[in-house]
Amino acid sequence: MSDAPRLRHQVCFALYSASKAATAVYRPVLDELGLTYPQYLVMLVLWEQEPRSVRELGAELGLDSGTLSPLLKRLEALGLVERHRSVEDERRVDVVLTDAGRELSSRAQAVPKRLADAAGLSTDEIEQLHATLGKLTAALQKSL
Amino acid sequence: MSDAPRLRHQVCFALYSASKAATAVYRPVLDELGLTYPQYLVMLVLWEQEPRSVRELGAELGLDSGTLSPLLKRLEALGLVERHRSVEDERRVDVVLTDAGRELSSRAQAVPKRLADAAGLSTDEIEQLHATLGKLTAALQKSL
DNA sequence: CACGATTGAGTTGTGCACAATTGAATTGTG
DNA sequence: CACAATTCAATTGTGCACAACTCAATCGTG
């Protein structure tokens, strides 16, 4: 019989679908902020701490300069960040928030709440999901 | 203090990272098959049942024609599928496997095993993760 | 100090994701 | 039957993801 792997049984597809559904839920909220989902992630990192080099942003998010360089250029065009060559190490580019970028933080408070509301999971389930995903991601990355 | 949402606490980021890590684990195996991850998903659906219209593929995978049309064109160029206008309804395009496309199924057996090996989770944890992701995705999609 | 190796950011090219639009085929309603 | 509304696939345009590459700055070793 069907010895072919089946879509619905694949955890990878469950991850892929859940991830897409989550960004779809965020989309309307992020639209109001004028951000895409990956841009929001970059802003999250910068709201925690700045300046951050492109390298550091990439390490936090698992993205390389091929993705970040144009993304940061767009955030700069939006007036949310500035990029400056580091003085100590001229290979590095430090990314800092502008006032507008910092102010966006308060408006972004509503973003994670939206997912929690839509998730339909208990706090326990959310926490367990979070923990399991963390274990999974760590194991997968180690296996590479 | 930090009233800004923090990256590490966000379930959405955990999903995003886990999904990226999973496709990264698949990448070398899929490279041997000459497929990308989304192309593999389309083949999974076709291995289960064919022919399938573009519309049906999109419904299974949550993708629209803007994504599928060029993807299917590439699968056709690889000689794995063929596309034919449906006779009953000429708006539809039916996608069928070629012999080469059908044969790829057996070589694809190794793909899901690779994730299971790398996951570092027990069967129980995998099943619970799968179930929770399913609940989450359904709830998120309903909320849109 | 010299110089090969490494690091960091950027660019190019390919492919996916999704919104918006187009155009043809079909359906539903008067 | 006519024709407006809907359905379906394809195209266009924007942005992300990642491999491969370039180039400059820095580091490590002799």
XYZ file of C-alpha atoms (C1' of nucleotides) in Angstrom:
348
model
C 0.000 0.000 0.000
C 0.921 3.556 0.403
C 4.552 3.294 1.369
C 4.966 6.943 0.431
C 5.266 9.356 3.329
C 1.990 11.164 3.920
C 1.622 14.875 4.352
C -0.639 14.963 7.392
C 1.660 12.696 9.386
C 4.696 14.864 8.963
C 5.765 16.995 11.883
C 7.691 19.178 9.472
C 4.460 20.115 7.730
C 2.766 20.804 11.048
C 5.611 23.178 11.895
C 5.510 24.815 8.503
C 1.741 25.337 8.691
C 1.745 26.606 12.248
C 4.523 29.038 11.483
C 2.695 30.374 8.445
C -0.562 30.635 10.385
C 1.169 32.573 13.156
C 2.654 35.123 10.791
C -0.724 35.405 9.055
C -2.326 36.278 12.399
C 0.343 38.890 13.011
C 0.113 40.385 9.547
C -2.804 42.809 10.093
C -1.321 44.096 13.372
C 2.108 44.488 11.843
C 0.612 46.199 8.811
C -0.550 48.961 11.137
C 3.021 49.346 12.330
C 4.281 49.271 8.755
C 6.461 46.241 9.464
C 6.793 42.780 7.975
C 7.234 39.842 10.302
C 11.022 39.499 9.848
C 11.383 43.245 10.260
C 9.427 42.962 13.514
C 11.841 40.276 14.702
C 14.796 42.543 14.016
C 13.096 45.358 15.904
C 12.457 42.985 18.819
C 16.174 42.322 19.084
C 17.023 45.999 18.915
C 14.395 46.969 21.503
C 16.145 44.609 23.879
C 19.585 46.013 23.282
C 21.363 48.327 20.894
C 23.570 48.960 19.119
C 23.859 45.565 17.508
C 26.087 44.652 14.623
C 24.631 42.938 11.586
C 26.566 39.881 12.713
C 24.918 39.889 16.139
C 21.444 40.346 14.694
C 22.112 37.412 12.422
C 23.261 35.242 15.309
C 20.126 36.043 17.323
C 17.740 35.410 14.458
C 19.557 32.758 12.495
C 19.786 34.966 9.411
C 22.756 35.842 7.263
C 23.845 39.126 5.756
C 22.215 38.199 2.489
C 18.856 38.478 4.223
C 19.678 41.197 6.732
C 21.453 43.727 4.551
C 18.468 44.556 2.340
C 16.040 44.214 5.262
C 18.026 46.729 7.313
C 18.205 49.015 4.324
C 14.405 49.001 4.245
C 14.151 49.657 7.997
C 16.548 52.546 7.481
C 14.417 53.880 4.627
C 11.435 53.740 7.014
C 13.394 55.914 9.423
C 13.410 53.293 12.190
C 17.125 52.476 12.340
C 20.476 53.898 11.337
C 23.567 52.011 10.259
C 27.081 53.166 11.035
C 30.451 51.571 10.399
C 31.927 50.623 13.730
C 34.909 52.727 14.742
C 36.769 49.926 16.575
C 36.322 47.402 13.790
C 35.585 48.834 10.408
C 34.339 45.530 9.097
C 31.336 45.799 11.363
C 28.202 47.852 10.854
C 26.370 48.848 14.005
C 22.627 49.214 13.833
C 20.962 51.687 16.194
C 17.357 52.725 16.657
C 16.138 56.181 15.764
C 13.671 57.943 18.052
C 10.877 56.733 15.791
C 12.208 53.185 16.057
C 12.277 53.360 19.831
C 8.791 54.819 19.986
C 7.397 52.002 17.896
C 8.106 49.666 20.797
C 5.090 50.811 22.782
C 2.758 50.403 19.834
C 4.125 46.876 19.360
C 2.853 45.731 22.747
C -0.377 44.591 21.165
C 1.375 42.226 18.768
C 2.138 39.182 20.948
C -1.205 39.489 22.730
C -2.952 38.963 19.431
C -1.361 35.535 18.976
C -2.133 34.518 22.533
C -5.779 35.462 22.064
C -6.065 33.567 18.799
C -4.098 30.522 19.876
C -6.900 28.737 21.673
C -4.405 27.009 23.936
C -4.102 27.103 27.688
C -1.137 28.777 29.324
C 0.168 25.333 30.197
C -0.069 24.140 26.634
C 1.624 27.277 25.357
C 4.492 26.839 27.771
C 4.913 23.201 26.964
C 4.796 23.951 23.247
C 7.405 26.640 23.715
C 9.651 24.289 25.657
C 9.292 21.434 23.196
C 9.967 23.705 20.240
C 13.066 24.957 21.990
C 14.339 21.430 22.563
C 13.519 20.479 18.990
C 15.226 23.479 17.439
C 18.332 22.980 19.546
C 18.547 19.292 18.638
C 18.000 19.968 14.949
C 20.623 22.664 14.850
C 23.108 20.470 16.639
C 22.563 17.716 14.099
C 23.740 19.870 11.206
C 12.427 48.451 32.443
C 11.894 46.481 29.431
C 8.209 46.772 28.638
C 9.020 45.791 25.062
C 8.157 42.231 24.061
C 11.235 40.027 24.146
C 12.310 37.738 21.364
C 13.046 34.612 23.389
C 9.633 34.677 25.044
C 7.680 34.686 21.823
C 6.075 31.471 20.691
C 5.950 32.858 17.176
C 9.729 33.027 17.098
C 10.002 29.504 18.469
C 7.766 28.323 15.634
C 9.671 30.309 13.056
C 13.023 28.952 14.265
C 11.855 25.361 14.542
C 10.372 25.463 11.070
C 13.550 26.891 9.592
C 15.662 24.335 11.457
C 13.491 21.495 10.168
C 13.820 22.552 6.541
C 17.557 23.015 7.074
C 17.790 19.397 8.264
C 15.860 18.257 5.219
C 17.878 20.314 2.790
C 20.792 17.912 2.195
C 18.447 14.922 1.732
C 16.182 16.860 -0.578
C 19.185 18.122 -2.512
C 19.900 14.525 -3.433
C 16.372 14.246 -4.791
C 16.758 17.544 -6.595
C 13.806 19.052 -4.717
C 13.273 22.099 -2.550
C 11.203 21.754 0.578
C 7.987 23.252 -0.866
C 8.423 21.118 -3.981
C 8.702 18.076 -1.714
C 5.426 19.038 -0.032
C 3.697 19.201 -3.406
C 5.094 15.792 -4.328
C 3.843 14.411 -0.995
C 0.319 15.463 -1.884
C 0.560 13.973 -5.367
C 2.019 10.696 -4.097
C -1.096 10.328 -1.989
C -3.486 11.019 -4.814
C -3.469 12.277 -8.367
C -4.504 14.001 -10.445
C -4.911 17.099 -8.356
C -5.892 20.514 -9.599
C -3.795 23.524 -8.693
C -6.702 24.603 -6.544
C -6.684 21.330 -4.589
C -2.946 21.440 -4.077
C -3.310 24.956 -2.776
C -6.049 23.931 -0.362
C -3.952 21.062 1.027
C -0.839 23.135 1.466
C -2.252 26.565 2.190
C -0.614 28.080 -0.877
C -2.104 30.171 -3.647
C -1.601 30.043 -7.376
C 0.960 32.810 -7.196
C 3.228 30.394 -5.358
C 2.159 27.166 -7.016
C 2.152 28.151 -10.666
C 5.880 28.800 -10.961
C 6.691 25.949 -8.571
C 4.735 23.489 -10.717
C 6.392 24.859 -13.805
C 9.742 23.977 -12.245
C 8.564 20.491 -11.290
C 7.400 20.063 -14.881
C 10.794 21.211 -16.169
C 12.361 18.561 -13.902
C 10.193 15.967 -15.631
C 8.368 15.000 -12.414
C 4.851 16.228 -13.214
C 2.708 17.209 -16.150
C -0.016 19.827 -16.272
C -3.098 19.522 -18.417
C -6.189 21.685 -18.725
C -9.110 19.744 -17.313
C -11.606 18.583 -19.923
C -14.682 18.916 -17.705
C -13.784 22.362 -16.450
C -11.377 24.271 -18.580
C -10.606 26.719 -15.807
C -8.842 23.942 -13.934
C -5.364 22.599 -14.518
C -4.829 19.006 -13.443
C -1.397 18.019 -12.240
C -0.309 14.403 -12.726
C 2.905 12.574 -11.914
C 5.194 11.296 -14.603
C 6.831 7.877 -14.188
C 9.916 9.637 -12.896
C 7.751 11.530 -10.413
C 6.159 8.322 -9.154
C 9.506 6.596 -8.842
C 10.904 9.396 -6.730
C 8.492 8.335 -3.984
C 10.583 5.359 -2.943
C 13.748 7.427 -2.739
C 11.870 9.923 -0.578
C 11.302 7.385 2.187
C 14.523 8.465 3.847
C 13.379 12.058 4.197
C 11.057 11.968 7.227
C 13.319 9.496 9.008
C 16.074 12.049 8.930
C 14.026 14.532 10.937
C 12.954 11.902 13.442
C 16.592 10.928 13.999
C 17.710 14.505 14.456
C 14.773 15.604 16.581
C 16.046 14.307 19.894
C 12.492 13.914 21.143
C 10.681 10.830 22.338
C 7.821 9.378 20.326
C 5.457 10.705 22.954
C 6.853 14.178 22.737
C 6.675 14.093 18.942
C 3.060 13.045 19.014
C 2.115 15.624 21.548
C 3.952 18.306 19.593
C 2.154 17.227 16.461
C -1.224 17.355 18.201
C -0.590 20.739 19.802
C 0.621 22.231 16.530
C -2.513 20.938 14.846
C -4.740 22.536 17.463
C -2.780 25.770 17.278
C -2.885 25.992 13.495
C -6.603 25.280 13.395
C -7.327 27.915 16.041
C -5.145 30.498 14.337
C -6.721 29.910 10.969
C -10.191 30.143 12.434
C -9.344 33.470 14.025
C -8.632 35.110 10.666
C 56.590 43.420 10.420
C 54.703 40.488 6.514
C 51.281 37.896 4.634
C 48.013 34.146 4.354
C 43.724 32.978 6.694
C 39.621 34.530 8.664
C 35.822 37.633 9.540
C 32.077 40.927 8.365
C 28.992 43.119 5.261
C 27.276 43.470 0.875
C 25.763 41.744 -3.858
C 23.861 38.421 -7.129
C 20.928 34.751 -8.382
C 17.284 31.320 -7.408
C 13.183 30.087 -5.269
C 9.234 30.647 -1.965
C 5.124 33.595 0.064
C 1.553 36.592 -0.633
C -1.219 40.657 -2.302
C -3.336 42.458 -6.279
C -4.687 42.068 -10.852
C -5.983 39.882 -15.358
C -8.621 37.013 -18.306
C -11.034 33.034 -19.437
C -14.561 29.557 -17.989
C -18.439 28.529 -15.355
C -22.434 29.277 -12.385
C -26.532 31.413 -10.668
C -30.426 34.380 -11.232
C -33.767 36.945 -13.481
C -31.451 32.460 -22.649
C -28.645 36.569 -20.942
C -25.480 38.432 -18.101
C -23.599 39.608 -13.660
C -21.061 37.255 -10.140
C -17.915 33.823 -9.076
C -14.130 30.583 -9.790
C -9.636 29.229 -11.389
C -4.963 29.750 -13.012
C -1.521 32.803 -14.259
C 1.162 37.122 -13.918
C 3.296 41.081 -11.602
C 5.509 43.183 -7.829
C 7.513 43.200 -3.111
C 9.971 41.023 0.380
C 12.231 37.020 2.765
C 15.737 32.899 2.745
C 19.869 31.062 1.444
C 23.969 29.745 -1.401
C 27.892 31.571 -3.622
C 30.747 35.173 -4.284
C 33.396 39.803 -3.666
C 36.066 42.942 -1.115
C 37.884 45.233 2.677
C 39.443 44.917 7.544
C 41.485 42.264 11.007
C 43.964 38.486 13.063
C 47.541 34.959 13.665
C 51.918 33.035 12.769
C 56.349 32.961 11.290
